[in-house]
Amino acid sequence: MEYEGNFYPVREELSPMIAPVETRLDQLESLAATTLIAIRGLGNRQDTTLLAIQGLANRQEATSLTIQELADRQEASQKRLDSEHDRFGGFDQRMDRLSVKLEEVGDRLDRVSLQQELNGQQIASNAAGIVELRNLVADLVRGQG
């Protein structure tokens, strides 16, 4: 083989050895491209997973806020209930005082009633006495007349 100023004769000689290497290089390039696509797919899956995890974290935070909001509402309701209880507790005390006053008024009415009854008896007794006196006066007037 003579040197002709170019490498074509060498290439032709090496061509049977180069062809499998080129085929193998093409296969490796294809495998590298497939691997790169797979890596991108994994990256996308990782991004999707991270987004899902973030979504779950957001939901958990929202749930925590909702739980806190419910706890705050329950606390406010309990305060209102306690306030109402205190208010009605005061109402109960006023009702107790009113009951005592009503009992006192009832006792006074009983005494007034008893007094009126005694007064009525006294009036009846006085009326009987007056009638008796009138009869005596009438008897005296008749007796003198």
PDB file of C-alpha atoms in Angstrom:
ATOM      1  CA  MET A   1       0.000   0.000   0.000  1.00  0.00           C
ATOM      2  CA  GLU A   2       1.431   3.227  -1.081  1.00  0.00           C
ATOM      3  CA  TYR A   3       0.838   6.632   0.296  1.00  0.00           C
ATOM      4  CA  GLU A   4      -1.218   8.547  -2.169  1.00  0.00           C
ATOM      5  CA  GLY A   5      -1.502  11.760  -0.239  1.00  0.00           C
ATOM      6  CA  ASN A   6      -4.767  10.902   1.380  1.00  0.00           C
ATOM      7  CA  PHE A   7      -5.957   8.402   3.884  1.00  0.00           C
ATOM      8  CA  TYR A   8      -8.540   6.651   1.768  1.00  0.00           C
ATOM      9  CA  PRO A   9      -6.586   3.489   1.231  1.00  0.00           C
ATOM     10  CA  VAL A  10      -5.997   3.190   4.977  1.00  0.00           C
ATOM     11  CA  ARG A  11      -9.628   3.855   5.658  1.00  0.00           C
ATOM     12  CA  GLU A  12     -10.642   1.125   3.254  1.00  0.00           C
ATOM     13  CA  GLU A  13      -8.357  -1.266   5.008  1.00  0.00           C
ATOM     14  CA  LEU A  14      -9.615  -0.296   8.437  1.00  0.00           C
ATOM     15  CA  SER A  15     -13.234  -0.062   7.316  1.00  0.00           C
ATOM     16  CA  PRO A  16     -14.178  -3.584   8.442  1.00  0.00           C
ATOM     17  CA  MET A  17     -12.865  -2.748  11.935  1.00  0.00           C
ATOM     18  CA  ILE A  18     -14.327   0.756  12.029  1.00  0.00           C
ATOM     19  CA  ALA A  19     -17.882  -0.266  11.022  1.00  0.00           C
ATOM     20  CA  PRO A  20     -18.609  -2.281  14.209  1.00  0.00           C
ATOM     21  CA  VAL A  21     -17.096   0.519  16.303  1.00  0.00           C
ATOM     22  CA  GLU A  22     -19.296   3.095  14.540  1.00  0.00           C
ATOM     23  CA  THR A  23     -22.321   0.836  15.010  1.00  0.00           C
ATOM     24  CA  ARG A  24     -21.427   0.467  18.650  1.00  0.00           C
ATOM     25  CA  LEU A  25     -20.985   4.268  18.928  1.00  0.00           C
ATOM     26  CA  ASP A  26     -24.437   4.756  17.363  1.00  0.00           C
ATOM     27  CA  GLN A  27     -25.872   2.280  19.864  1.00  0.00           C
ATOM     28  CA  LEU A  28     -24.122   4.086  22.726  1.00  0.00           C
ATOM     29  CA  GLU A  29     -25.416   7.459  21.471  1.00  0.00           C
ATOM     30  CA  SER A  30     -28.923   6.007  21.292  1.00  0.00           C
ATOM     31  CA  LEU A  31     -28.515   4.538  24.774  1.00  0.00           C
ATOM     32  CA  ALA A  32     -27.195   7.883  26.054  1.00  0.00           C
ATOM     33  CA  ALA A  33     -30.192   9.682  24.516  1.00  0.00           C
ATOM     34  CA  THR A  34     -32.579   7.111  26.051  1.00  0.00           C
ATOM     35  CA  THR A  35     -30.786   7.453  29.385  1.00  0.00           C
ATOM     36  CA  LEU A  36     -31.016  11.239  29.170  1.00  0.00           C
ATOM     37  CA  ILE A  37     -34.754  10.985  28.410  1.00  0.00           C
ATOM     38  CA  ALA A  38     -35.152   8.584  31.346  1.00  0.00           C
ATOM     39  CA  ILE A  39     -33.217  10.953  33.608  1.00  0.00           C
ATOM     40  CA  ARG A  40     -35.426  13.847  32.477  1.00  0.00           C
ATOM     41  CA  GLY A  41     -38.470  11.672  33.134  1.00  0.00           C
ATOM     42  CA  LEU A  42     -37.158  10.898  36.607  1.00  0.00           C
ATOM     43  CA  GLY A  43     -36.538  14.602  37.126  1.00  0.00           C
ATOM     44  CA  ASN A  44     -40.115  15.321  36.075  1.00  0.00           C
ATOM     45  CA  ARG A  45     -41.345  12.586  38.401  1.00  0.00           C
ATOM     46  CA  GLN A  46     -39.217  14.052  41.170  1.00  0.00           C
ATOM     47  CA  ASP A  47     -40.691  17.495  40.470  1.00  0.00           C
ATOM     48  CA  THR A  48     -44.182  15.978  40.483  1.00  0.00           C
ATOM     49  CA  THR A  49     -43.412  14.178  43.728  1.00  0.00           C
ATOM     50  CA  LEU A  50     -42.082  17.382  45.276  1.00  0.00           C
ATOM     51  CA  LEU A  51     -45.202  19.234  44.138  1.00  0.00           C
ATOM     52  CA  ALA A  52     -47.370  16.476  45.624  1.00  0.00           C
ATOM     53  CA  ILE A  53     -45.407  16.638  48.877  1.00  0.00           C
ATOM     54  CA  GLN A  54     -45.781  20.437  48.900  1.00  0.00           C
ATOM     55  CA  GLY A  55     -49.498  20.029  48.235  1.00  0.00           C
ATOM     56  CA  LEU A  56     -49.760  17.607  51.157  1.00  0.00           C
ATOM     57  CA  ALA A  57     -47.817  20.028  53.345  1.00  0.00           C
ATOM     58  CA  ASN A  58     -50.179  22.838  52.301  1.00  0.00           C
ATOM     59  CA  ARG A  59     -53.184  20.635  53.089  1.00  0.00           C
ATOM     60  CA  GLN A  60     -51.675  19.725  56.445  1.00  0.00           C
ATOM     61  CA  GLU A  61     -51.090  23.410  57.189  1.00  0.00           C
ATOM     62  CA  ALA A  62     -54.656  24.227  56.125  1.00  0.00           C
ATOM     63  CA  THR A  63     -55.920  21.394  58.322  1.00  0.00           C
ATOM     64  CA  SER A  64     -53.847  22.689  61.218  1.00  0.00           C
ATOM     65  CA  LEU A  65     -55.275  26.171  60.661  1.00  0.00           C
ATOM     66  CA  THR A  66     -58.786  24.716  60.502  1.00  0.00           C
ATOM     67  CA  ILE A  67     -58.184  22.782  63.713  1.00  0.00           C
ATOM     68  CA  GLN A  68     -56.856  25.947  65.367  1.00  0.00           C
ATOM     69  CA  GLU A  69     -59.832  27.906  64.059  1.00  0.00           C
ATOM     70  CA  LEU A  70     -62.198  25.278  65.482  1.00  0.00           C
ATOM     71  CA  ALA A  71     -60.352  25.375  68.800  1.00  0.00           C
ATOM     72  CA  ASP A  72     -60.640  29.189  68.825  1.00  0.00           C
ATOM     73  CA  ARG A  73     -64.352  28.966  68.057  1.00  0.00           C
ATOM     74  CA  GLN A  74     -64.845  26.407  70.812  1.00  0.00           C
ATOM     75  CA  GLU A  75     -62.963  28.633  73.253  1.00  0.00           C
ATOM     76  CA  ALA A  76     -65.102  31.630  72.238  1.00  0.00           C
ATOM     77  CA  SER A  77     -68.257  29.524  72.633  1.00  0.00           C
ATOM     78  CA  GLN A  78     -67.097  28.374  76.048  1.00  0.00           C
ATOM     79  CA  LYS A  79     -66.461  31.992  77.064  1.00  0.00           C
ATOM     80  CA  ARG A  80     -69.951  32.975  75.883  1.00  0.00           C
ATOM     81  CA  LEU A  81     -71.407  30.002  77.741  1.00  0.00           C
ATOM     82  CA  ASP A  82     -69.498  30.951  80.887  1.00  0.00           C
ATOM     83  CA  SER A  83     -70.669  34.548  80.485  1.00  0.00           C
ATOM     84  CA  GLU A  84     -74.272  33.413  80.079  1.00  0.00           C
ATOM     85  CA  HIS A  85     -73.881  31.117  83.063  1.00  0.00           C
ATOM     86  CA  ASP A  86     -72.504  34.010  85.113  1.00  0.00           C
ATOM     87  CA  ARG A  87     -75.312  36.237  83.923  1.00  0.00           C
ATOM     88  CA  PHE A  88     -77.939  33.646  84.743  1.00  0.00           C
ATOM     89  CA  GLY A  89     -76.101  32.887  87.973  1.00  0.00           C
ATOM     90  CA  GLY A  90     -76.676  36.530  88.846  1.00  0.00           C
ATOM     91  CA  PHE A  91     -80.251  36.110  87.664  1.00  0.00           C
ATOM     92  CA  ASP A  92     -80.629  33.116  89.990  1.00  0.00           C
ATOM     93  CA  GLN A  93     -79.326  35.198  92.884  1.00  0.00           C
ATOM     94  CA  ARG A  94     -81.785  37.968  92.032  1.00  0.00           C
ATOM     95  CA  MET A  95     -84.578  35.404  91.817  1.00  0.00           C
ATOM     96  CA  ASP A  96     -83.555  34.047  95.236  1.00  0.00           C
ATOM     97  CA  ARG A  97     -83.632  37.577  96.687  1.00  0.00           C
ATOM     98  CA  LEU A  98     -86.985  38.203  95.016  1.00  0.00           C
ATOM     99  CA  SER A  99     -88.321  34.933  96.451  1.00  0.00           C
ATOM    100  CA  VAL A 100     -87.221  36.017  99.924  1.00  0.00           C
ATOM    101  CA  LYS A 101     -88.901  39.392  99.407  1.00  0.00           C
ATOM    102  CA  LEU A 102     -92.053  37.686  98.152  1.00  0.00           C
ATOM    103  CA  GLU A 103     -92.046  35.494 101.246  1.00  0.00           C
ATOM    104  CA  GLU A 104     -91.684  38.615 103.375  1.00  0.00           C
ATOM    105  CA  VAL A 105     -94.574  40.257 101.498  1.00  0.00           C
ATOM    106  CA  GLY A 106     -96.608  37.078 101.971  1.00  0.00           C
ATOM    107  CA  ASP A 107     -95.853  37.122 105.689  1.00  0.00           C
ATOM    108  CA  ARG A 108     -96.891  40.783 105.842  1.00  0.00           C
ATOM    109  CA  LEU A 109    -100.093  40.004 103.956  1.00  0.00           C
ATOM    110  CA  ASP A 110    -100.779  37.173 106.398  1.00  0.00           C
ATOM    111  CA  ARG A 111    -100.268  39.581 109.298  1.00  0.00           C
ATOM    112  CA  VAL A 112    -102.460  42.211 107.623  1.00  0.00           C
ATOM    113  CA  SER A 113    -105.097  39.561 106.973  1.00  0.00           C
ATOM    114  CA  LEU A 114    -104.903  38.401 110.570  1.00  0.00           C
ATOM    115  CA  GLN A 115    -105.061  42.013 111.693  1.00  0.00           C
ATOM    116  CA  GLN A 116    -108.075  42.605 109.453  1.00  0.00           C
ATOM    117  CA  GLU A 117    -109.693  39.499 110.859  1.00  0.00           C
ATOM    118  CA  LEU A 118    -108.996  40.713 114.382  1.00  0.00           C
ATOM    119  CA  ASN A 119    -110.281  44.148 113.390  1.00  0.00           C
ATOM    120  CA  GLY A 120    -113.383  42.508 111.928  1.00  0.00           C
ATOM    121  CA  GLN A 121    -113.906  40.580 115.135  1.00  0.00           C
ATOM    122  CA  GLN A 122    -113.358  43.761 117.111  1.00  0.00           C
ATOM    123  CA  ILE A 123    -115.823  45.633 114.879  1.00  0.00           C
ATOM    124  CA  ALA A 124    -118.350  42.817 115.267  1.00  0.00           C
ATOM    125  CA  SER A 125    -117.781  42.853 118.990  1.00  0.00           C
ATOM    126  CA  ASN A 126    -118.104  46.647 119.032  1.00  0.00           C
ATOM    127  CA  ALA A 127    -121.248  46.448 116.893  1.00  0.00           C
ATOM    128  CA  ALA A 128    -122.695  43.881 119.282  1.00  0.00           C
ATOM    129  CA  GLY A 129    -121.782  46.175 122.149  1.00  0.00           C
ATOM    130  CA  ILE A 130    -123.403  49.117 120.376  1.00  0.00           C
ATOM    131  CA  VAL A 131    -126.535  47.074 119.730  1.00  0.00           C
ATOM    132  CA  GLU A 132    -126.549  46.032 123.367  1.00  0.00           C
ATOM    133  CA  LEU A 133    -126.065  49.642 124.455  1.00  0.00           C
ATOM    134  CA  ARG A 134    -128.792  50.815 122.119  1.00  0.00           C
ATOM    135  CA  ASN A 135    -131.112  48.189 123.521  1.00  0.00           C
ATOM    136  CA  LEU A 136    -130.212  49.280 127.051  1.00  0.00           C
ATOM    137  CA  VAL A 137    -130.755  52.919 126.099  1.00  0.00           C
ATOM    138  CA  ALA A 138    -134.045  51.989 124.494  1.00  0.00           C
ATOM    139  CA  ASP A 139    -135.039  50.056 127.612  1.00  0.00           C
ATOM    140  CA  LEU A 140    -134.050  53.002 129.751  1.00  0.00           C
ATOM    141  CA  VAL A 141    -135.944  55.414 127.559  1.00  0.00           C
ATOM    142  CA  ARG A 142    -139.011  53.184 127.705  1.00  0.00           C
ATOM    143  CA  GLY A 143    -138.580  52.726 131.387  1.00  0.00           C
ATOM    144  CA  GLN A 144    -138.585  56.462 131.992  1.00  0.00           C
ATOM    145  CA  GLY A 145    -141.271  57.158 129.622  1.00  0.00           C
TER     146      GLY A 145
END
